[in-house]
Coordinates of C-alpha atoms in Angstrom, one line a residue:
X260 CA 51.8 -36.9 40.2
X261 CA 53.5 -33.7 39.2
X262 CA 51.0 -31.7 41.2
X263 CA 51.7 -33.8 44.3
X264 CA 55.5 -33.4 43.9
X265 CA 55.1 -29.6 43.5
X266 CA 52.8 -29.5 46.6
X267 CA 55.2 -31.5 48.7
X268 CA 58.1 -29.2 47.7
X269 CA 56.1 -26.2 48.6
X270 CA 55.2 -27.6 52.0
X271 CA 58.8 -28.6 52.6
X272 CA 59.9 -25.1 51.7
X273 CA 57.4 -23.6 54.1
X274 CA 58.5 -25.9 56.9
X275 CA 62.2 -25.0 56.3
X276 CA 61.3 -21.3 56.4
X277 CA 59.5 -21.9 59.7
X278 CA 62.5 -23.7 61.2
X279 CA 64.9 -21.0 60.1
X280 CA 62.6 -18.2 61.5
X281 CA 62.2 -20.1 64.9
X282 CA 65.7 -21.6 65.1
X283 CA 66.7 -19.8 68.3
X284 CA 63.4 -20.9 70.0
X285 CA 63.9 -24.4 68.8
X286 CA 67.5 -24.4 70.1
X287 CA 66.4 -23.1 73.5
X288 CA 63.7 -25.7 73.8
X289 CA 66.2 -28.5 72.9
X290 CA 68.7 -27.2 75.4
X291 CA 66.1 -27.0 78.1
X292 CA 64.9 -30.5 77.3
X293 CA 68.4 -31.9 77.4
X294 CA 69.2 -30.1 80.7
X295 CA 66.0 -31.4 82.2
X296 CA 66.8 -35.0 81.2
X297 CA 70.3 -34.6 82.5
X298 CA 69.1 -33.4 85.9
X299 CA 66.5 -36.1 86.0
X300 CA 69.1 -38.8 85.4
X301 CA 71.3 -37.3 88.1
X302 CA 68.4 -37.4 90.6
X303 CA 67.8 -41.1 89.8
X304 CA 71.4 -42.0 90.3
X305 CA 71.6 -40.2 93.7

């Protein structure tokens, strides 16, 4: 059980580091996704 907890923490730390390293790319992707959804909704309404 201790080994699993340690392994999980290590994986979580690695994921957090990846998010921090790629934060700007993640933000751009989210902004693009949100703008695409917004434009798509506008097209449906019109």
